[in-house]
Amino acid sequence: MRTILAGSALVGLALCSAVAGVARAAEPSPELIAYGKTLVEAGDCAGCHTADPAKPFAGGKRIATPFGAIYAPNLTPDRDTGIGAWLDADFVRAMRTGIAPDGSNYYPAFPYPYFTKMTKDDTLAIRAYLGTLAPVISRNKPPELRWPFGYRGLMRVWNAMYFKPGLFEPDQSKSAAWNRGGYLVTGLGHCGACHTPKNYFGADKSAQALSGNKVAGWFAPRLDGAARTGLKSWSEEDITEYLQSGRNGKSHAGGPMAEVIVNSTSKMSDADVRAIAVYLKSLPPARRETIVTPPDETEMRAGQAVYAKLCVACHEADGSGSPRIYPPLPGNALLQSVNPSSTLRIILDGAHTVTTPRAPNTGEMPPYARQLSNEEIAAVTNYIRNSWGNAAPLVTPAQVAKARKGEANGQ
C-alpha cells in the first residue's frame, strides 16, 4: 500500500511539475511583448482606446461616425471591464472577424475589416503586450447611434455585403519592402479607415482606395498617385520624412494626422516607415482628378488683399514659405484637394506644428475665425488654392459658415 501511495504521490508531483512547466512556457517572452508593443504603436491603438492619458488603453473615448457615436472599449487586462478574462482565441476572433467573446458583432469603427489581414502571430503579440498593462476598472459605454443602427444584428448583413476576411496576400513580383508596406497600410495601419471614401452604409469604396475622405471635420487627403492632389510629386524620402517628423519640404501634418504621427508613425522603425513609402509611391490614381473652373478676377483680387495683409509675412508673396517651418503653398496637394475642409479648419482654428524627436522645433499659425468674415475666408482660400499653378474647386461663404458651425459644435 505504501508503495502504491508513494507511486501515486510521485505521479501527482510529476503532473504538477508538468502543468507548471506548461504554464511557464505559455508566459510570453520579453521579446514577444516588445514586438507586440511595436505593433500596437504601428496600429495607433492608443489613439482610439485612450480617453484619459492617465489611464492608457482604458477606453471611453467618444468616436463620432455618420451614424452616431460609439465609445472605444477598455483594452487593459482588468478581468471584469477589460480583456483580462479573454482567451487568446477570443482576442484573435475579435481582431480578425469583428466578433466579441459573447458572440455579438462589433461596429466597423473598430477596424477589423483591416485587421483581418494580420497574421495570427502578430495578433497574439499585440495580445501579449496588452496583457502587461496596468489593469484599469473602466466599464464600456453603450453606443449612441441613430435608429436603426443600434441593432447589432444588422452587422451580420453588413458583414455579408462588405466584409472580406482574409490575410494579406504578398505579391511575389514585388520587393520585400513593398509587401511589408502593403501589410502595414492595408492591415495593421488601417490607413483606408480615414483615407478611403465610404458609401452610404459606411463601407469602403474599394475601387477608390486611399483617394481621400472627410474625417471629423477634416479631409484625409489622397494617398494615391494623383498628380495634383495625391502623392505623385512626393518622393519616397518625402513620405518617410513626413511620417517620421510630421513635416517635410512640401507639407505639415495637422488635425487627426498630427496625432497619428506623434503617437504612431514617429515611433515606428525606419524600415517600416520606408516600406510604407515604397508601397504608397507605387499606387496609381484611384480616380480622376476634378476639372477645375478658376475663380474670377474679382474673387482673386479680394483673396489676394487678405493674403497680403495676413499671410505674406510667413508664406511669402510667392507662397514659398519656409519649408519645414511654414509650409509652402505652390503645388501643395492637401491645399488643392477637392474637399477644402482641412484648409478651412486651419484658417479658422490656426495650426501648431507637431513636435517629434526628429523635428522638435515648433511653428504656429494664429486662428482667424474671429478676425475674418465668411466672405474673406472664402476669398483667401480660393486665392491660395488657385495661385502659383494651383487649381482647386471654388469655396463659397456658405461652406465657410458650415465649417465655422462645426467648430462651434466641437465637430
Coordinates of C-alpha atoms in Angstrom, one line a residue:
M1 CA 0.0 0.0 0.0
R2 CA 2.8 2.4 0.9
T3 CA 4.4 1.7 -2.5
I4 CA 1.2 2.4 -4.3
L5 CA 0.7 5.6 -2.3
A6 CA 4.3 6.6 -2.9
G7 CA 3.9 5.9 -6.6
S8 CA 0.7 7.9 -6.7
A9 CA 2.4 10.8 -5.0
L10 CA 5.3 10.7 -7.4
V11 CA 2.9 10.7 -10.3
G12 CA 1.0 13.6 -8.8
L13 CA 4.2 15.5 -8.3
A14 CA 5.2 14.8 -11.9
L15 CA 1.8 16.0 -13.2
C16 CA 2.0 19.2 -11.1
S17 CA 5.5 19.8 -12.4
A18 CA 4.4 19.2 -16.0
V19 CA 1.5 21.6 -15.6
A20 CA 3.7 24.2 -14.0
G21 CA 6.1 23.8 -16.9
V22 CA 3.3 24.3 -19.4
A23 CA 2.2 27.4 -17.6
R24 CA 5.7 28.8 -17.6
A25 CA 6.1 28.1 -21.2
A26 CA 2.9 29.8 -22.0
E27 CA 4.1 33.1 -20.5
P28 CA 5.0 35.5 -23.3
S29 CA 8.7 36.2 -23.7
P30 CA 10.1 39.7 -23.2
E31 CA 10.9 39.7 -26.9
L32 CA 7.3 38.9 -27.9
I33 CA 6.0 41.6 -25.6
A34 CA 8.4 44.2 -27.0
Y35 CA 7.4 43.2 -30.5
G36 CA 3.7 43.5 -29.6
K37 CA 4.4 47.0 -28.3
T38 CA 5.8 48.0 -31.7
L39 CA 2.7 46.6 -33.4
V40 CA 0.4 48.4 -31.0
E41 CA 2.2 51.7 -31.9
A42 CA 2.0 50.9 -35.6
G43 CA -1.7 50.4 -35.3
D44 CA -2.1 53.6 -33.2
C45 CA -4.4 51.6 -30.8
A46 CA -3.9 54.2 -28.1
G47 CA -5.4 56.9 -30.4
C48 CA -8.9 55.5 -30.1
H49 CA -8.7 53.5 -26.8
T50 CA -7.3 56.2 -24.5
A51 CA -9.7 58.9 -23.3
D52 CA -7.7 59.8 -20.2
P53 CA -3.9 60.0 -20.7
A54 CA -3.5 58.9 -17.1
K55 CA -5.3 55.7 -18.0
P56 CA -3.9 54.5 -21.3
F57 CA -5.9 51.9 -23.2
A58 CA -8.8 52.1 -20.7
G59 CA -11.2 53.1 -23.4
G60 CA -14.1 55.6 -23.0
K61 CA -13.1 57.8 -25.9
R62 CA -16.0 59.1 -27.9
I63 CA -15.7 58.3 -31.6
A64 CA -18.1 60.2 -33.9
T65 CA -19.5 58.4 -37.0
P66 CA -22.0 59.4 -39.6
F67 CA -24.5 57.2 -37.8
G68 CA -23.9 58.5 -34.3
A69 CA -21.2 57.9 -31.7
I70 CA -19.6 54.9 -30.2
Y71 CA -17.1 54.6 -27.3
A72 CA -13.9 52.7 -27.5
P73 CA -13.7 49.8 -25.1
N74 CA -11.2 49.0 -22.3
L75 CA -8.2 47.1 -23.6
T76 CA -6.4 46.8 -20.2
P77 CA -6.3 43.3 -18.6
D78 CA -8.9 44.1 -16.0
R79 CA -10.9 40.8 -15.8
D80 CA -14.3 42.4 -15.3
T81 CA -14.3 45.5 -17.5
G82 CA -11.3 44.9 -19.8
I83 CA -9.9 41.9 -21.7
G84 CA -8.2 40.1 -18.8
A85 CA -10.6 37.2 -18.9
W86 CA -10.5 36.7 -22.6
L87 CA -8.9 33.6 -24.1
D88 CA -6.3 34.1 -26.9
A89 CA -8.9 32.7 -29.3
D90 CA -11.4 35.4 -28.2
F91 CA -8.9 38.1 -29.0
V92 CA -8.0 36.7 -32.4
R93 CA -11.6 36.3 -33.4
A94 CA -12.4 39.9 -32.3
M95 CA -9.4 41.3 -34.2
R96 CA -9.8 39.3 -37.4
T97 CA -13.6 38.9 -37.6
G98 CA -15.2 41.6 -35.5
I99 CA -17.0 39.2 -33.2
A100 CA -16.9 39.7 -29.4
P101 CA -16.4 36.8 -26.9
D102 CA -20.2 36.8 -26.3
G103 CA -20.9 36.4 -30.0
S104 CA -22.1 39.9 -30.6
N105 CA -20.8 41.9 -33.6
Y106 CA -18.5 45.0 -33.3
Y107 CA -19.2 48.0 -35.5
P108 CA -16.6 48.7 -38.2
A109 CA -15.5 51.9 -36.5
F110 CA -13.3 49.2 -34.9
P111 CA -11.3 48.5 -38.0
Y112 CA -11.5 44.7 -38.1
P113 CA -12.0 44.9 -41.9
Y114 CA -8.3 45.9 -41.9
F115 CA -7.1 43.8 -39.0
T116 CA -8.4 40.7 -40.7
K117 CA -5.2 40.9 -42.9
M118 CA -2.9 40.5 -39.9
T119 CA -1.2 37.2 -39.1
K120 CA -2.3 35.2 -36.1
D121 CA 1.2 35.5 -34.6
D122 CA 1.1 39.3 -34.9
T123 CA -2.3 39.4 -33.3
L124 CA -1.2 37.3 -30.4
A125 CA 1.9 39.5 -30.0
I126 CA -0.4 42.5 -29.5
R127 CA -2.4 40.5 -27.0
A128 CA 0.8 39.7 -25.1
Y129 CA 1.7 43.4 -24.8
L130 CA -1.8 44.5 -23.8
G131 CA -1.6 41.8 -21.0
T132 CA 1.3 43.7 -19.4
L133 CA -0.6 46.9 -19.0
A134 CA -1.9 48.0 -15.6
P135 CA -5.5 46.8 -15.2
V136 CA -8.0 49.7 -15.0
I137 CA -11.6 49.4 -14.0
S138 CA -13.4 51.2 -16.8
R139 CA -16.8 50.0 -17.9
N140 CA -17.6 50.2 -21.6
K141 CA -20.2 52.7 -22.6
P142 CA -23.1 51.8 -24.9
P143 CA -23.1 53.4 -28.3
E144 CA -25.2 56.4 -29.2
L145 CA -26.4 55.5 -32.7
R146 CA -29.4 56.6 -34.6
W147 CA -32.2 54.2 -35.2
P148 CA -31.9 51.5 -36.6
F149 CA -28.1 51.4 -36.4
G150 CA -28.1 50.5 -32.7
Y151 CA -29.2 47.0 -33.5
R152 CA -26.0 45.0 -33.7
G153 CA -27.7 42.2 -35.5
L154 CA -27.7 44.4 -38.6
M155 CA -23.9 44.0 -38.7
R156 CA -24.4 40.4 -39.9
V157 CA -26.0 41.8 -43.0
W158 CA -23.3 44.5 -43.3
N159 CA -20.5 41.9 -42.9
A160 CA -22.1 39.6 -45.6
M161 CA -22.2 42.5 -48.0
Y162 CA -18.9 44.4 -47.3
F163 CA -16.6 42.4 -45.1
K164 CA -14.0 40.2 -46.8
P165 CA -12.0 38.3 -44.2
G166 CA -8.6 37.0 -45.2
L167 CA -4.9 37.5 -44.7
F168 CA -2.8 40.0 -46.6
E169 CA -1.5 38.2 -49.7
P170 CA 2.1 39.0 -50.6
D171 CA 2.8 39.8 -54.3
Q172 CA 5.8 37.7 -55.2
S173 CA 6.6 40.0 -58.1
K174 CA 7.2 42.9 -55.7
S175 CA 10.0 43.6 -53.2
A176 CA 10.0 42.6 -49.6
A177 CA 9.7 46.3 -48.7
W178 CA 6.6 46.7 -50.9
N179 CA 4.9 43.7 -49.3
R180 CA 5.8 44.9 -45.8
G181 CA 4.4 48.3 -46.7
G182 CA 1.2 46.8 -48.1
Y183 CA 0.7 44.7 -45.0
L184 CA 1.0 47.8 -42.8
V185 CA -1.1 50.2 -45.0
T186 CA -3.9 47.8 -45.8
G187 CA -3.8 45.9 -42.5
L188 CA -2.4 46.9 -39.2
G189 CA -2.1 50.6 -40.1
H190 CA -5.7 50.7 -41.4
C191 CA -4.9 53.8 -43.5
G192 CA -8.0 53.4 -45.6
A193 CA -10.2 53.8 -42.5
C194 CA -9.6 57.5 -42.9
H195 CA -8.3 58.0 -46.4
T196 CA -10.7 55.8 -48.4
P197 CA -14.2 57.2 -49.4
K198 CA -17.2 55.5 -47.8
N199 CA -20.5 54.5 -49.2
Y200 CA -23.9 55.3 -47.7
F201 CA -23.5 52.4 -45.2
G202 CA -20.0 53.4 -44.1
A203 CA -18.2 50.7 -46.1
D204 CA -15.1 51.4 -48.1
K205 CA -15.4 52.2 -51.8
S206 CA -12.7 49.8 -52.6
A207 CA -12.4 50.9 -56.2
Q208 CA -11.3 54.3 -54.9
A209 CA -9.0 53.1 -52.2
L210 CA -6.9 55.8 -50.5
S211 CA -8.3 58.6 -52.7
G212 CA -9.4 60.8 -49.8
N213 CA -12.2 61.1 -47.4
K214 CA -13.7 63.6 -44.9
V215 CA -13.0 62.7 -41.3
A216 CA -14.1 64.6 -38.1
G217 CA -14.3 67.9 -39.9
W218 CA -11.0 67.4 -41.7
F219 CA -10.2 65.9 -45.1
A220 CA -7.8 63.0 -45.1
P221 CA -6.1 63.6 -48.4
R222 CA -5.3 61.3 -51.3
L223 CA -2.5 58.8 -50.8
D224 CA -2.6 57.5 -54.3
G225 CA -0.6 58.7 -57.3
A226 CA -2.8 61.6 -58.4
A227 CA -0.6 64.4 -59.9
R228 CA -2.2 67.5 -58.3
T229 CA -3.9 66.2 -55.1
G230 CA -2.1 62.9 -54.4
L231 CA 1.5 61.8 -53.8
K232 CA 2.8 61.8 -57.4
S233 CA 5.0 64.9 -56.6
W234 CA 6.3 63.3 -53.4
S235 CA 9.4 61.1 -53.3
E236 CA 9.8 58.1 -51.0
E237 CA 12.1 60.3 -48.9
D238 CA 9.3 63.0 -48.7
I239 CA 6.8 60.4 -47.4
T240 CA 9.3 58.9 -45.0
E241 CA 10.3 62.3 -43.5
Y242 CA 6.6 63.3 -43.2
L243 CA 5.7 60.2 -41.3
Q244 CA 8.7 60.3 -39.0
S245 CA 8.7 64.1 -38.2
G246 CA 5.3 65.5 -39.1
R247 CA 6.6 67.7 -41.8
N248 CA 8.8 67.8 -45.0
G249 CA 9.6 70.2 -47.7
K250 CA 6.1 70.1 -49.1
S251 CA 3.6 70.0 -46.2
H252 CA 3.0 69.8 -42.5
A253 CA 0.7 67.4 -40.6
G254 CA -2.4 68.8 -38.9
G255 CA -5.6 67.6 -37.3
P256 CA -6.1 63.8 -36.8
M257 CA -3.0 63.1 -38.9
A258 CA -0.8 65.0 -36.5
E259 CA -2.0 62.7 -33.7
V260 CA -1.2 59.6 -35.8
I261 CA 2.3 60.9 -36.4
V262 CA 3.0 61.7 -32.7
N263 CA 1.5 58.5 -31.3
S264 CA 2.3 56.1 -34.1
T265 CA 4.4 56.6 -37.2
S266 CA 7.2 58.7 -35.5
K267 CA 7.8 55.7 -33.2
M268 CA 7.9 53.1 -35.9
S269 CA 11.2 51.6 -37.2
D270 CA 13.0 53.3 -40.1
A271 CA 12.5 50.1 -42.2
D272 CA 8.7 50.0 -41.6
V273 CA 8.2 53.7 -42.4
R274 CA 10.3 53.3 -45.6
A275 CA 8.2 50.3 -46.5
I276 CA 5.1 52.3 -46.2
A277 CA 6.6 54.9 -48.5
V278 CA 7.6 52.3 -51.1
Y279 CA 4.1 50.9 -51.1
L280 CA 2.3 54.3 -51.4
K281 CA 4.6 55.5 -54.2
S282 CA 3.6 52.5 -56.2
L283 CA -0.1 53.3 -56.2
P284 CA -1.7 54.6 -59.4
P285 CA -4.5 57.2 -59.2
A286 CA -7.7 55.5 -58.0
R287 CA -10.0 58.0 -59.7
R288 CA -9.7 61.0 -62.0
E289 CA -9.0 64.5 -60.6
T290 CA -11.7 67.1 -60.7
I291 CA -11.8 69.5 -63.6
V292 CA -11.5 73.0 -62.0
T293 CA -13.0 76.3 -63.1
P294 CA -10.7 79.1 -61.9
P295 CA -12.1 81.9 -59.8
D296 CA -13.0 85.2 -61.5
E297 CA -10.7 88.2 -61.2
T298 CA -12.8 89.9 -58.5
E299 CA -12.6 86.9 -56.2
M300 CA -8.9 86.5 -56.7
R301 CA -8.2 90.2 -56.0
A302 CA -10.3 90.0 -52.8
G303 CA -8.3 86.9 -51.7
Q304 CA -5.0 88.5 -52.6
A305 CA -5.8 91.5 -50.4
V306 CA -6.4 89.3 -47.4
Y307 CA -3.3 87.3 -48.2
A308 CA -1.1 90.4 -48.5
K309 CA -2.4 91.6 -45.1
L310 CA -2.2 88.5 -43.0
C311 CA -0.2 85.7 -44.8
V312 CA 2.8 87.2 -46.6
A313 CA 4.9 87.6 -43.5
C314 CA 5.2 83.8 -43.1
H315 CA 4.3 82.3 -46.5
E316 CA 5.9 85.0 -48.7
A317 CA 4.4 86.7 -51.7
D318 CA 5.1 83.8 -53.9
G319 CA 3.7 81.3 -51.4
S320 CA 7.2 79.6 -51.0
G321 CA 7.1 79.9 -47.2
S322 CA 9.9 78.4 -45.2
P323 CA 9.8 74.6 -45.7
R324 CA 9.7 72.6 -42.5
I325 CA 8.8 75.8 -40.6
Y326 CA 6.0 77.4 -42.7
P327 CA 4.7 75.0 -45.3
P328 CA 5.0 76.1 -49.0
L329 CA 1.7 76.6 -50.8
P330 CA 2.5 76.1 -54.5
G331 CA 1.9 72.5 -55.5
N332 CA 0.6 71.7 -52.0
A333 CA -1.5 68.6 -52.6
L334 CA -3.7 68.9 -49.5
L335 CA -4.4 72.6 -50.3
Q336 CA -5.7 71.6 -53.7
S337 CA -7.9 68.8 -52.5
V338 CA -11.5 68.8 -53.8
N339 CA -12.7 69.0 -50.3
P340 CA -11.4 72.2 -48.6
S341 CA -12.2 71.1 -45.0
S342 CA -8.7 70.8 -43.8
T343 CA -7.7 74.2 -45.2
L344 CA -10.8 75.9 -43.7
R345 CA -10.1 74.2 -40.3
I346 CA -6.5 75.6 -40.3
I347 CA -7.6 79.1 -41.3
L348 CA -10.4 79.1 -38.7
D349 CA -8.6 77.4 -35.8
G350 CA -5.0 78.1 -36.5
A351 CA -2.3 75.5 -36.6
H352 CA 0.5 74.2 -34.4
T353 CA 3.3 72.2 -35.9
V354 CA 3.7 68.9 -34.2
T355 CA 6.8 68.2 -32.1
T356 CA 8.6 64.9 -32.7
P357 CA 12.1 63.6 -31.7
R358 CA 13.3 64.2 -35.3
A359 CA 11.7 67.7 -35.5
P360 CA 11.5 69.3 -32.0
N361 CA 11.1 72.9 -33.2
T362 CA 7.5 74.1 -33.4
G363 CA 5.7 76.6 -35.6
E364 CA 2.4 78.3 -35.1
M365 CA -0.3 79.9 -37.2
P366 CA -2.9 82.1 -35.4
P367 CA -6.6 81.4 -35.8
Y368 CA -8.6 83.8 -38.0
A369 CA -12.2 82.7 -37.1
R370 CA -12.9 86.0 -35.3
Q371 CA -10.8 88.3 -37.4
L372 CA -12.2 87.3 -40.8
S373 CA -15.7 87.1 -42.2
N374 CA -17.0 84.1 -44.1
E375 CA -16.6 86.0 -47.4
E376 CA -13.0 86.9 -46.6
I377 CA -12.1 83.4 -45.6
A378 CA -13.7 82.0 -48.8
A379 CA -11.8 84.6 -50.9
V380 CA -8.3 84.0 -49.4
T381 CA -8.9 80.2 -49.6
N382 CA -9.8 80.5 -53.3
Y383 CA -6.7 82.6 -53.8
I384 CA -4.2 80.3 -52.3
R385 CA -5.9 77.2 -53.9
N386 CA -5.7 78.8 -57.4
S387 CA -2.4 80.8 -57.4
W388 CA 1.1 79.8 -58.3
G389 CA 0.0 77.0 -60.6
N390 CA -2.5 75.5 -58.1
A391 CA -6.0 74.6 -59.1
A392 CA -8.9 73.6 -56.9
P393 CA -12.7 74.0 -56.9
L394 CA -14.2 77.2 -55.6
V395 CA -15.1 77.6 -51.9
T396 CA -18.2 79.5 -51.0
P397 CA -19.0 81.6 -47.9
A398 CA -21.7 79.0 -47.2
Q399 CA -19.0 76.3 -46.9
V400 CA -17.1 78.5 -44.5
A401 CA -20.2 79.1 -42.4
K402 CA -20.7 75.3 -42.2
A403 CA -17.1 74.8 -41.2
R404 CA -17.5 77.5 -38.6
K405 CA -20.6 75.8 -37.2
G406 CA -18.7 72.6 -37.0
E407 CA -16.0 74.4 -34.9
A408 CA -18.7 75.8 -32.6
N409 CA -20.2 72.3 -32.1
G410 CA -16.8 70.8 -31.5
Q411 CA -17.1 68.5 -34.5

